Amino acid sequence: MFSVDAINKTSEQQYLAVKGSCQLSGHLKVSGAKNSALVLMAASLLTEEKVELKNIPSLTDIDFMSTILIKMGVEINRELHTLFINPKEFYDVTLPGELVHCLRASFFCIGPMLARLGKAKIPLPGGCQIGSRPVDEHIKGLKALGACIKTEKDMITANILDGNKRLKGANITLNYPSVGATETILMAATLAEGTTTIQNAAQEPEVKDLINMLNSMGALITGEGSPILKIEGVRKLNGCSHTAIPDRIEAGTFLIAAAITRSNLLVGPVIKEHLTSVLEKLKECGCEIIEEKENYLKIIPKEIKGVDITTSPFPGFPTDLQAPFMALMTTAKGKSTITETVFEKRMQHVKELQRMGANIQLNGSIALIEGSDQLKGTNLTGGDLRSCAAIALASLSSEGQSIIKGLHHLDRGYEKFEQKLNKAGANISRNQSRVNKNVQLKNELGMHHKLGIKQEAA
Ligand code: EPZ
């Protein structure tokens, strides 16, 4: 079992030292998809039989989800990138608050808990660095399936109405093609009585990956890859062995690492249909992309020029690559406009890139960029997972060294980030921040925050 504090504390006290003007070569290996793995782990609660999940990345988010499931009685063992899950003894229906607030994706457990046990108690996941992240679409869907949902003091209590044992199939239309809401409703509907349709469903590859796993467990889901999903409820689901898809966001991040350092690089394995919009934009801004064997892509950056992007649900340009792509645009020739439409606060990287000398004007969620080749390394802090990746990429190409803090964000979504880049020629070291003795003492005596003492990096 992992202690959340220990995981967070370690990364919080660390920083990366990144040497700039870097050239990459060789290849960057892509791990399993974080945003598949998390929901696949929740889906394992739908059966009493053993589930084996392969190609699961080693990330703090996966550790958090494992800790949550173990606290509820599930047995989980890990061997390298495979999880062996035995959900037979899953009995506790109250998710621990402090863990839910660390990992929003733990909210994915509400659907399976309701479907299998008929009840669930889960803290309302709050907002996070990128937005308010409401769950109203999840709740609306579960209510349509016959759940009674009460929210008192940020605790959601859900159970199945008038003593029925099962949820009831329903026709549900989402106001927004929410990935999480689609996945919550999908999982709950697999064990409902009757047929469920979801209109305006999310079409992200991770949703399709979940559908493939559920169908391999005996679910009857059709329409994957389209905005209309149909689920015929069944009485029970069996165990399975399922391999998660490669992480398209990590792959996109590594392709952008090649582009921003003007390096020819192999990246893979990828499923290129998961990256169509990203590959189009990389080609449009001046990169040649060649398909290689074993699902690798070769990227050959030429002269990089500014292009405009607007994020949108799949198959549009993914919001998770908006920050890394903006880093690339700050080094491109000419102007570009980046418009974020999915999350309302996903521009934390802008101020850090501006501190490196990037020319960005931000107006709400629209960034106007004038590219230059004058980025300078400096002390930087990542404010969320993808912003952290973005400033790390910018540091690779800038002049001089950068110190990057906020690694507890980065370690949530990128497995062995600096090790993989160093294997391709980067020069990045991970260091422990030295808190000076005086501050350490005041920290321990709890005087720190009162005295407003600034901690010094190493
Ligand atoms: C998933 O988050 C991913 N996380 C996110 O990845 C990703 O950015 C996002 O999908 C969009 O692709 C996981 O899969 C664990 P949404 P999710 O529900 O499900 C609004 C990363 O960096 N909305 O599609 O939370 C919401 O406010 C993370 O890896 C409602 O209004 O995304 C947002 O504006 C970040 N009501 C929009 O929909 C709801 O009930 C998209 O959210 C649900 C969502």
Coordinates of C-alpha atoms and ligand atoms in Angstrom, one line a residue:
M1 CA 0.0 0.0 0.0
F2 CA 1.3 3.5 -0.7
S3 CA 1.1 6.4 1.6
V4 CA -0.3 9.4 -0.3
D5 CA 1.7 11.8 1.8
A6 CA 4.9 9.9 1.2
I7 CA 4.3 9.9 -2.5
N8 CA 3.4 13.5 -2.7
K9 CA 6.0 14.7 -0.2
T10 CA 8.9 13.1 -2.0
S11 CA 8.1 14.6 -5.3
E12 CA 7.2 18.0 -3.8
Q13 CA 10.7 18.2 -2.3
Q14 CA 12.4 17.3 -5.6
Y15 CA 13.3 19.4 -8.6
L16 CA 14.7 18.8 -12.1
A17 CA 17.9 20.5 -13.3
V18 CA 17.5 20.6 -17.1
K19 CA 20.4 21.5 -19.4
G20 CA 19.2 23.5 -22.4
S21 CA 20.2 23.6 -26.0
C22 CA 19.6 19.8 -26.1
Q23 CA 19.7 17.5 -29.1
L24 CA 17.8 14.2 -28.9
S25 CA 18.4 11.0 -30.9
G26 CA 17.3 7.4 -30.9
H27 CA 13.9 6.6 -29.6
L28 CA 11.5 7.4 -26.8
K29 CA 9.3 4.5 -25.5
V30 CA 5.7 5.1 -24.8
S31 CA 4.0 3.6 -21.7
G32 CA 0.5 2.4 -21.2
A33 CA -2.2 5.1 -21.1
K34 CA -2.8 6.7 -17.6
N35 CA -6.4 7.7 -18.6
S36 CA -7.2 4.2 -19.6
A37 CA -5.5 2.4 -16.7
L38 CA -7.4 4.4 -14.0
V39 CA -10.8 3.7 -15.4
L40 CA -9.9 0.0 -16.2
M41 CA -9.0 -0.4 -12.5
A42 CA -12.4 1.0 -11.4
A43 CA -14.1 -1.3 -13.9
S44 CA -12.5 -4.3 -12.3
L45 CA -15.0 -3.7 -9.3
L46 CA -17.8 -4.9 -11.6
T47 CA -16.9 -8.5 -11.2
E48 CA -16.1 -10.9 -8.4
E49 CA -13.6 -12.7 -10.5
K50 CA -9.9 -12.0 -11.0
V51 CA -8.8 -9.2 -13.4
E52 CA -5.4 -8.9 -15.0
L53 CA -4.5 -5.5 -16.4
K54 CA -1.3 -5.3 -18.6
N55 CA 0.7 -2.3 -19.9
I56 CA -0.2 -0.3 -16.7
P57 CA 2.3 2.6 -16.3
S58 CA 4.1 3.2 -13.0
L59 CA 2.6 6.5 -11.9
T60 CA 1.6 8.1 -8.6
D61 CA -2.0 8.3 -9.9
I62 CA -2.0 4.5 -10.3
D63 CA -0.5 4.2 -6.8
F64 CA -3.3 6.4 -5.4
M65 CA -6.0 4.3 -7.2
S66 CA -4.4 1.1 -6.0
T67 CA -4.4 2.5 -2.4
I68 CA -8.1 3.4 -2.7
L69 CA -9.2 0.0 -4.0
I70 CA -7.1 -1.8 -1.4
K71 CA -8.7 0.3 1.4
M72 CA -12.1 -1.0 0.2
G73 CA -11.0 -4.6 0.4
V74 CA -9.7 -5.3 -3.1
E75 CA -6.5 -7.4 -3.4
I76 CA -4.0 -5.9 -5.8
N77 CA -0.6 -7.2 -6.7
R78 CA 1.8 -5.6 -9.2
E79 CA 4.5 -7.3 -11.3
L80 CA 6.3 -4.7 -13.5
H81 CA 3.5 -3.3 -15.7
T82 CA 0.8 -5.9 -14.8
L83 CA -1.8 -5.5 -12.1
F84 CA -3.4 -8.7 -10.6
I85 CA -6.7 -7.6 -9.1
N86 CA -9.0 -9.8 -7.0
P87 CA -12.1 -7.7 -6.3
K88 CA -14.0 -10.6 -4.6
E89 CA -13.7 -9.1 -1.1
F90 CA -14.7 -5.6 -2.1
Y91 CA -17.0 -4.6 0.6
D92 CA -16.5 -1.1 1.9
V93 CA -18.6 1.4 0.0
T94 CA -17.1 4.6 1.5
L95 CA -14.2 6.0 -0.3
P96 CA -11.6 7.7 1.9
G97 CA -11.9 11.5 1.5
E98 CA -8.3 12.4 1.6
L99 CA -7.6 10.0 -1.2
V100 CA -10.5 11.1 -3.4
H101 CA -9.2 14.7 -3.2
C102 CA -5.8 13.5 -4.3
L103 CA -7.2 11.6 -7.2
R104 CA -10.3 12.8 -9.0
A105 CA -10.4 9.6 -11.1
S106 CA -11.3 7.7 -7.9
F107 CA -14.8 9.1 -8.7
F108 CA -14.9 6.4 -11.4
C109 CA -15.7 3.9 -8.6
I110 CA -19.2 5.2 -8.0
G111 CA -20.7 3.5 -11.0
P112 CA -19.3 0.0 -10.4
M113 CA -20.1 0.3 -6.6
L114 CA -23.7 1.2 -7.3
A115 CA -24.0 -1.5 -10.0
R116 CA -22.4 -4.3 -7.9
L117 CA -23.3 -3.4 -4.3
G118 CA -26.4 -1.2 -4.8
K119 CA -24.8 1.6 -2.8
A120 CA -21.9 4.0 -2.7
K121 CA -20.5 6.8 -0.4
I122 CA -17.9 9.0 -2.0
P123 CA -16.7 12.6 -1.3
L124 CA -17.5 15.1 -3.9
P125 CA -14.2 15.5 -5.9
G126 CA -13.4 19.2 -5.7
G127 CA -12.0 21.3 -8.5
C128 CA -8.3 21.2 -9.4
Q129 CA -5.6 23.3 -10.9
I130 CA -7.3 23.3 -14.3
G131 CA -10.9 23.9 -13.5
S132 CA -14.0 23.4 -11.4
R133 CA -14.4 19.8 -12.8
P134 CA -18.1 19.4 -11.9
V135 CA -19.6 15.9 -11.9
D136 CA -23.2 16.9 -12.7
E137 CA -23.3 14.8 -15.9
H138 CA -22.2 11.7 -13.9
I139 CA -24.9 12.3 -11.3
K140 CA -27.6 13.0 -14.0
G141 CA -26.7 9.7 -15.7
L142 CA -26.8 7.6 -12.5
K143 CA -30.1 9.2 -11.5
A144 CA -31.6 8.3 -14.9
L145 CA -30.5 4.7 -14.2
G146 CA -32.6 4.7 -11.0
A147 CA -30.0 5.7 -8.4
C148 CA -31.1 7.9 -5.5
I149 CA -28.3 10.4 -4.9
K150 CA -27.9 12.8 -2.0
T151 CA -25.2 15.3 -1.4
E152 CA -24.6 16.5 2.2
K153 CA -21.5 18.4 3.2
D154 CA -19.5 17.4 0.1
M155 CA -20.3 13.7 0.7
I156 CA -22.3 11.9 -2.0
T157 CA -24.5 9.0 -0.9
A158 CA -26.0 6.9 -3.6
N159 CA -28.2 3.9 -3.5
I160 CA -30.7 2.1 -5.7
L161 CA -34.3 3.3 -5.3
D162 CA -37.1 1.4 -3.6
G163 CA -35.2 -1.7 -2.7
N164 CA -34.5 -2.9 -6.2
K165 CA -31.4 -4.9 -6.5
R166 CA -30.4 -3.5 -9.9
L167 CA -30.2 -0.2 -11.8
K168 CA -32.6 0.2 -14.7
G169 CA -31.6 0.9 -18.3
A170 CA -32.4 4.4 -19.6
N171 CA -32.0 6.7 -22.6
I172 CA -29.4 9.4 -21.5
T173 CA -28.2 12.4 -23.5
L174 CA -25.1 14.2 -22.3
N175 CA -25.0 18.0 -22.5
Y176 CA -21.3 17.7 -23.1
P177 CA -19.3 14.7 -24.4
S178 CA -17.7 14.2 -21.0
V179 CA -15.1 11.4 -20.9
G180 CA -15.7 10.7 -17.2
A181 CA -19.4 10.9 -17.3
T182 CA -19.5 8.5 -20.4
E183 CA -17.3 6.0 -18.5
T184 CA -19.3 6.2 -15.3
I185 CA -22.6 5.6 -17.0
L186 CA -21.1 2.9 -19.2
M187 CA -19.9 0.9 -16.2
A188 CA -23.1 1.3 -14.2
A189 CA -25.3 0.4 -17.2
T190 CA -23.5 -2.9 -17.9
L191 CA -25.2 -4.6 -14.9
A192 CA -28.5 -2.6 -15.2
E193 CA -31.8 -4.3 -16.1
G194 CA -32.7 -3.5 -19.7
T195 CA -31.1 -1.3 -22.4
T196 CA -29.3 2.0 -21.9
T197 CA -28.4 4.4 -24.7
I198 CA -25.9 7.3 -24.2
Q199 CA -26.3 10.1 -26.8
N200 CA -23.5 12.7 -27.3
A201 CA -21.1 10.2 -25.7
A202 CA -17.3 10.9 -25.5
Q203 CA -15.3 9.1 -28.3
E204 CA -11.8 9.3 -26.8
P205 CA -9.7 6.2 -27.4
E206 CA -9.7 5.6 -23.6
V207 CA -13.5 5.2 -23.7
K208 CA -13.1 2.7 -26.5
D209 CA -10.4 0.8 -24.5
L210 CA -12.9 0.6 -21.5
I211 CA -15.6 -0.7 -23.8
N212 CA -13.3 -3.4 -25.2
M213 CA -12.4 -4.5 -21.6
L214 CA -16.1 -4.5 -20.5
N215 CA -17.2 -6.5 -23.6
S216 CA -14.4 -9.0 -22.9
M217 CA -15.9 -9.4 -19.4
G218 CA -19.3 -10.3 -21.0
A219 CA -20.9 -6.8 -21.3
L220 CA -23.0 -6.1 -24.4
I221 CA -21.9 -2.6 -25.6
T222 CA -22.1 -1.4 -29.2
G223 CA -21.4 1.9 -31.0
E224 CA -17.8 2.4 -29.7
G225 CA -16.1 5.2 -31.6
S226 CA -19.4 6.9 -32.3
P227 CA -21.4 9.4 -30.2
I228 CA -24.2 6.9 -29.6
L229 CA -23.5 4.0 -27.3
K230 CA -25.9 1.2 -26.6
I231 CA -25.6 -1.1 -23.5
E232 CA -27.7 -4.3 -23.0
G233 CA -27.6 -4.9 -19.2
V234 CA -26.4 -8.4 -18.1
R235 CA -26.7 -10.1 -14.7
K236 CA -23.0 -10.5 -14.0
L237 CA -19.6 -9.9 -15.6
N238 CA -16.6 -12.3 -15.6
G239 CA -13.0 -11.7 -14.9
C240 CA -10.6 -10.9 -17.8
S241 CA -7.1 -10.1 -18.9
H242 CA -6.8 -6.8 -20.7
T243 CA -3.9 -4.8 -22.1
A244 CA -4.2 -1.0 -21.9
I245 CA -3.6 1.1 -25.0
P246 CA -0.4 3.2 -25.4
D247 CA -0.6 6.6 -23.9
R248 CA -1.4 9.0 -26.8
I249 CA -0.7 12.1 -24.6
E250 CA 2.8 10.8 -23.5
A251 CA 3.4 10.0 -27.2
G252 CA 2.3 13.5 -28.3
T253 CA 4.5 15.0 -25.6
F254 CA 7.5 13.1 -26.8
L255 CA 6.8 14.0 -30.5
I256 CA 6.7 17.7 -29.4
A257 CA 10.0 17.1 -27.5
A258 CA 11.6 16.1 -30.8
A259 CA 10.1 19.1 -32.6
I260 CA 11.1 21.7 -30.0
T261 CA 14.7 20.4 -29.9
R262 CA 14.7 20.1 -33.7
S263 CA 15.7 16.4 -33.3
N264 CA 15.0 13.4 -35.5
L265 CA 13.5 10.8 -33.2
L266 CA 11.5 7.6 -33.1
V267 CA 8.5 7.5 -30.7
G268 CA 6.4 4.5 -29.9
P269 CA 4.5 2.3 -29.7
V270 CA 1.6 4.5 -30.8
I271 CA -1.8 3.9 -32.4
K272 CA -1.6 6.6 -35.0
E273 CA -5.4 6.9 -35.3
H274 CA -5.3 8.2 -31.6
L275 CA -3.1 11.1 -32.7
T276 CA -4.6 12.2 -36.0
S277 CA -5.3 15.8 -35.1
V278 CA -1.9 16.1 -33.4
L279 CA 0.1 14.6 -36.3
E280 CA -1.8 17.0 -38.7
K281 CA -0.7 20.0 -36.6
L282 CA 2.9 18.8 -36.3
K283 CA 3.0 18.3 -40.1
E284 CA 1.4 21.7 -40.6
C285 CA 4.0 23.5 -38.5
G286 CA 6.9 21.9 -40.3
C287 CA 7.6 18.3 -39.2
E288 CA 7.8 15.2 -41.4
I289 CA 6.2 12.1 -39.8
I290 CA 7.0 8.7 -41.1
E291 CA 5.4 5.4 -40.0
E292 CA 8.1 2.9 -38.9
K293 CA 7.8 -0.8 -37.9
E294 CA 6.4 -2.0 -34.6
N295 CA 4.0 1.0 -34.4
Y296 CA 6.8 3.5 -34.1
L297 CA 6.6 7.0 -35.7
K298 CA 9.7 8.8 -36.9
I299 CA 9.5 12.6 -36.6
I300 CA 11.8 14.8 -38.7
P301 CA 11.4 18.5 -37.8
K302 CA 12.3 21.0 -40.5
E303 CA 11.8 24.8 -40.0
I304 CA 9.0 25.1 -37.4
K305 CA 6.4 27.8 -38.1
G306 CA 3.5 29.1 -36.0
V307 CA 0.1 27.3 -36.5
D308 CA -3.2 27.9 -34.7
I309 CA -4.9 25.2 -32.5
T310 CA -8.2 25.0 -30.8
T311 CA -8.7 22.2 -28.3
S312 CA -11.9 20.1 -28.4
P313 CA -13.2 16.6 -27.6
F314 CA -11.8 13.7 -29.6
P315 CA -11.2 13.5 -32.5
G316 CA -10.3 17.2 -32.1
F317 CA -6.9 18.5 -30.8
P318 CA -6.6 17.1 -27.2
T319 CA -6.7 19.6 -24.3
D320 CA -3.9 17.5 -22.6
L321 CA -1.4 18.5 -25.3
Q322 CA -2.3 22.2 -25.4
A323 CA 0.4 23.2 -23.0
P324 CA 3.2 21.1 -24.6
F325 CA 2.2 22.4 -28.0
M326 CA 2.3 26.0 -26.8
A327 CA 5.8 25.4 -25.6
L328 CA 6.7 24.4 -29.2
M329 CA 4.9 27.5 -30.6
T330 CA 7.0 29.8 -28.4
T331 CA 10.1 28.7 -30.4
A332 CA 8.4 28.7 -33.9
K333 CA 8.8 31.3 -36.6
G334 CA 5.9 33.7 -36.7
K335 CA 2.6 34.0 -34.9
S336 CA 0.2 31.4 -33.6
T337 CA -3.1 31.4 -31.6
I338 CA -3.9 28.7 -29.1
T339 CA -7.5 28.5 -27.8
E340 CA -8.4 26.2 -24.9
T341 CA -12.1 25.3 -24.9
V342 CA -12.3 22.2 -22.7
F343 CA -11.1 23.4 -19.3
E344 CA -11.4 27.0 -18.0
K345 CA -8.1 27.3 -16.1
R346 CA -5.6 25.4 -18.3
M347 CA -3.1 28.2 -18.9
Q348 CA -0.8 27.9 -15.9
H349 CA 2.2 27.3 -18.1
V350 CA 1.9 30.8 -19.8
K351 CA 3.4 32.7 -16.9
E352 CA 6.3 30.3 -16.6
L353 CA 7.0 30.4 -20.4
Q354 CA 6.9 34.2 -20.3
R355 CA 9.5 34.1 -17.5
M356 CA 11.7 32.2 -20.0
G357 CA 11.3 35.1 -22.4
A358 CA 8.4 33.7 -24.5
N359 CA 6.2 36.4 -26.1
I360 CA 2.6 35.3 -25.2
Q361 CA -0.4 37.5 -24.7
L362 CA -3.1 35.8 -22.8
N363 CA -6.8 36.8 -23.0
G364 CA -8.8 34.4 -20.9
S365 CA -8.3 31.0 -22.6
I366 CA -6.8 32.4 -25.8
A367 CA -3.1 32.8 -26.1
L368 CA -1.5 34.9 -28.9
I369 CA 2.1 33.8 -29.4
E370 CA 5.0 35.4 -31.3
G371 CA 7.6 32.7 -31.6
S372 CA 11.3 33.4 -30.9
D373 CA 14.5 31.4 -30.5
Q374 CA 15.5 33.4 -27.4
L375 CA 14.0 31.3 -24.6
K376 CA 16.3 31.3 -21.5
G377 CA 16.5 28.8 -18.8
T378 CA 15.5 29.9 -15.3
N379 CA 13.8 28.7 -12.0
L380 CA 10.3 27.3 -12.9
T381 CA 7.4 25.7 -11.2
G382 CA 4.8 23.4 -12.9
G383 CA 1.3 24.2 -11.7
D384 CA -0.4 21.1 -13.1
L385 CA 0.5 17.9 -14.8
R386 CA 0.7 19.0 -18.4
S387 CA 2.0 22.5 -17.6
C388 CA 4.9 20.8 -15.9
A389 CA 5.6 18.8 -19.0
A390 CA 5.4 21.9 -21.2
I391 CA 8.0 23.9 -19.2
A392 CA 10.3 20.8 -19.2
L393 CA 10.1 20.7 -23.0
A394 CA 10.7 24.4 -23.2
S395 CA 13.8 24.0 -20.9
L396 CA 15.2 21.4 -23.2
S397 CA 15.4 23.9 -26.1
S398 CA 16.2 27.1 -24.1
E399 CA 19.6 28.6 -23.5
G400 CA 21.2 27.7 -20.2
Q401 CA 19.9 25.5 -17.3
S402 CA 16.5 25.4 -15.8
I403 CA 15.4 24.3 -12.3
I404 CA 11.9 22.8 -12.4
K405 CA 9.7 22.3 -9.3
G406 CA 6.2 20.9 -9.0
L407 CA 7.3 17.3 -9.8
H408 CA 4.4 15.8 -7.8
H409 CA 2.3 17.0 -10.8
L410 CA 4.7 15.6 -13.4
D411 CA 5.0 12.2 -11.7
R412 CA 1.2 11.7 -11.8
G413 CA 1.2 11.3 -15.6
Y414 CA 4.7 10.6 -17.0
E415 CA 6.5 7.3 -16.2
K416 CA 10.3 7.8 -15.8
F417 CA 10.1 11.2 -17.6
E418 CA 13.7 12.3 -17.2
Q419 CA 15.1 8.8 -17.5
K420 CA 13.4 8.3 -20.9
L421 CA 14.6 11.7 -22.2
N422 CA 18.2 11.1 -20.9
K423 CA 18.3 7.8 -22.7
A424 CA 17.7 9.9 -25.9
G425 CA 20.4 12.4 -25.1
A426 CA 18.9 14.9 -22.7
N427 CA 20.8 16.0 -19.6
I428 CA 18.3 16.2 -16.8
S429 CA 19.0 15.4 -13.2
R430 CA 16.4 14.9 -10.4
N431 CA 17.6 16.4 -7.1
Q432 CA 16.3 16.6 -3.5
S433 CA 15.6 20.2 -2.4
R434 CA 17.8 21.1 0.5
V435 CA 15.6 23.0 3.0
N436 CA 18.0 25.1 5.0
K437 CA 18.4 23.9 8.6
N438 CA 16.9 27.1 10.0
V439 CA 13.7 26.8 7.9
Q440 CA 13.7 23.0 8.7
L441 CA 13.6 23.7 12.4
K442 CA 10.9 26.4 12.0
N443 CA 9.0 24.0 9.8
E444 CA 9.2 21.3 12.4
L445 CA 8.2 23.7 15.1
G446 CA 5.2 24.7 13.0
M447 CA 6.4 28.3 13.0
H448 CA 7.1 28.3 9.3
H449 CA 3.9 29.6 7.9
K450 CA 3.6 32.3 10.6
L451 CA 7.1 33.7 9.9
G452 CA 6.5 33.6 6.1
I453 CA 10.0 32.3 5.6
K454 CA 10.8 31.5 2.0
Q455 CA 12.3 28.1 1.5
E456 CA 15.5 28.1 -0.6
A457 CA 15.9 25.7 -3.4
A458 CA 19.1 23.8 -3.5
Ligands
EPZ1 C1 -10.6 13.1 -18.6 O1 -11.0 14.0 -17.6 C2 -9.1 13.0 -18.4 N1 -8.8 12.4 -17.1 C3 -8.4 14.3 -18.6 O2 -7.0 14.1 -18.5 C4 -8.8 14.9 -19.9 O3 -8.2 16.2 -20.0 C5 -10.3 15.0 -20.1 O4 -10.9 13.7 -19.9 C6 -10.7 15.6 -21.5 O5 -10.2 14.7 -22.5 C7 -9.0 11.0 -17.0 O6 -9.4 10.3 -17.9 C8 -8.6 10.5 -15.6 P1 -14.4 15.6 -19.0 P2 -12.6 14.2 -17.3 O7 -15.4 15.0 -18.1 O8 -13.3 13.0 -17.5 C9 -17.0 19.4 -18.1 C10 -4.8 14.7 -17.8 O9 -4.1 15.7 -17.9 N2 -17.8 18.5 -17.3 O10 -14.4 15.2 -20.4 O11 -12.7 14.9 -16.0 C11 -15.7 19.6 -17.4 O12 -15.8 20.7 -16.5 C12 -6.3 14.8 -17.4 O13 -4.4 13.5 -18.1 C13 -19.0 18.9 -16.8 O14 -19.4 20.1 -16.9 O15 -13.0 15.3 -18.4 C14 -14.8 20.0 -18.5 O16 -14.9 21.4 -18.8 C15 -6.7 16.2 -17.2 N3 -19.8 18.1 -16.0 C16 -15.3 19.2 -19.7 O17 -16.6 18.7 -19.3 C17 -19.4 16.8 -15.8 O18 -20.2 16.1 -15.1 C18 -14.5 18.0 -20.0 O19 -14.4 17.2 -18.9 C19 -18.2 16.3 -16.3 C20 -17.4 17.2 -17.1

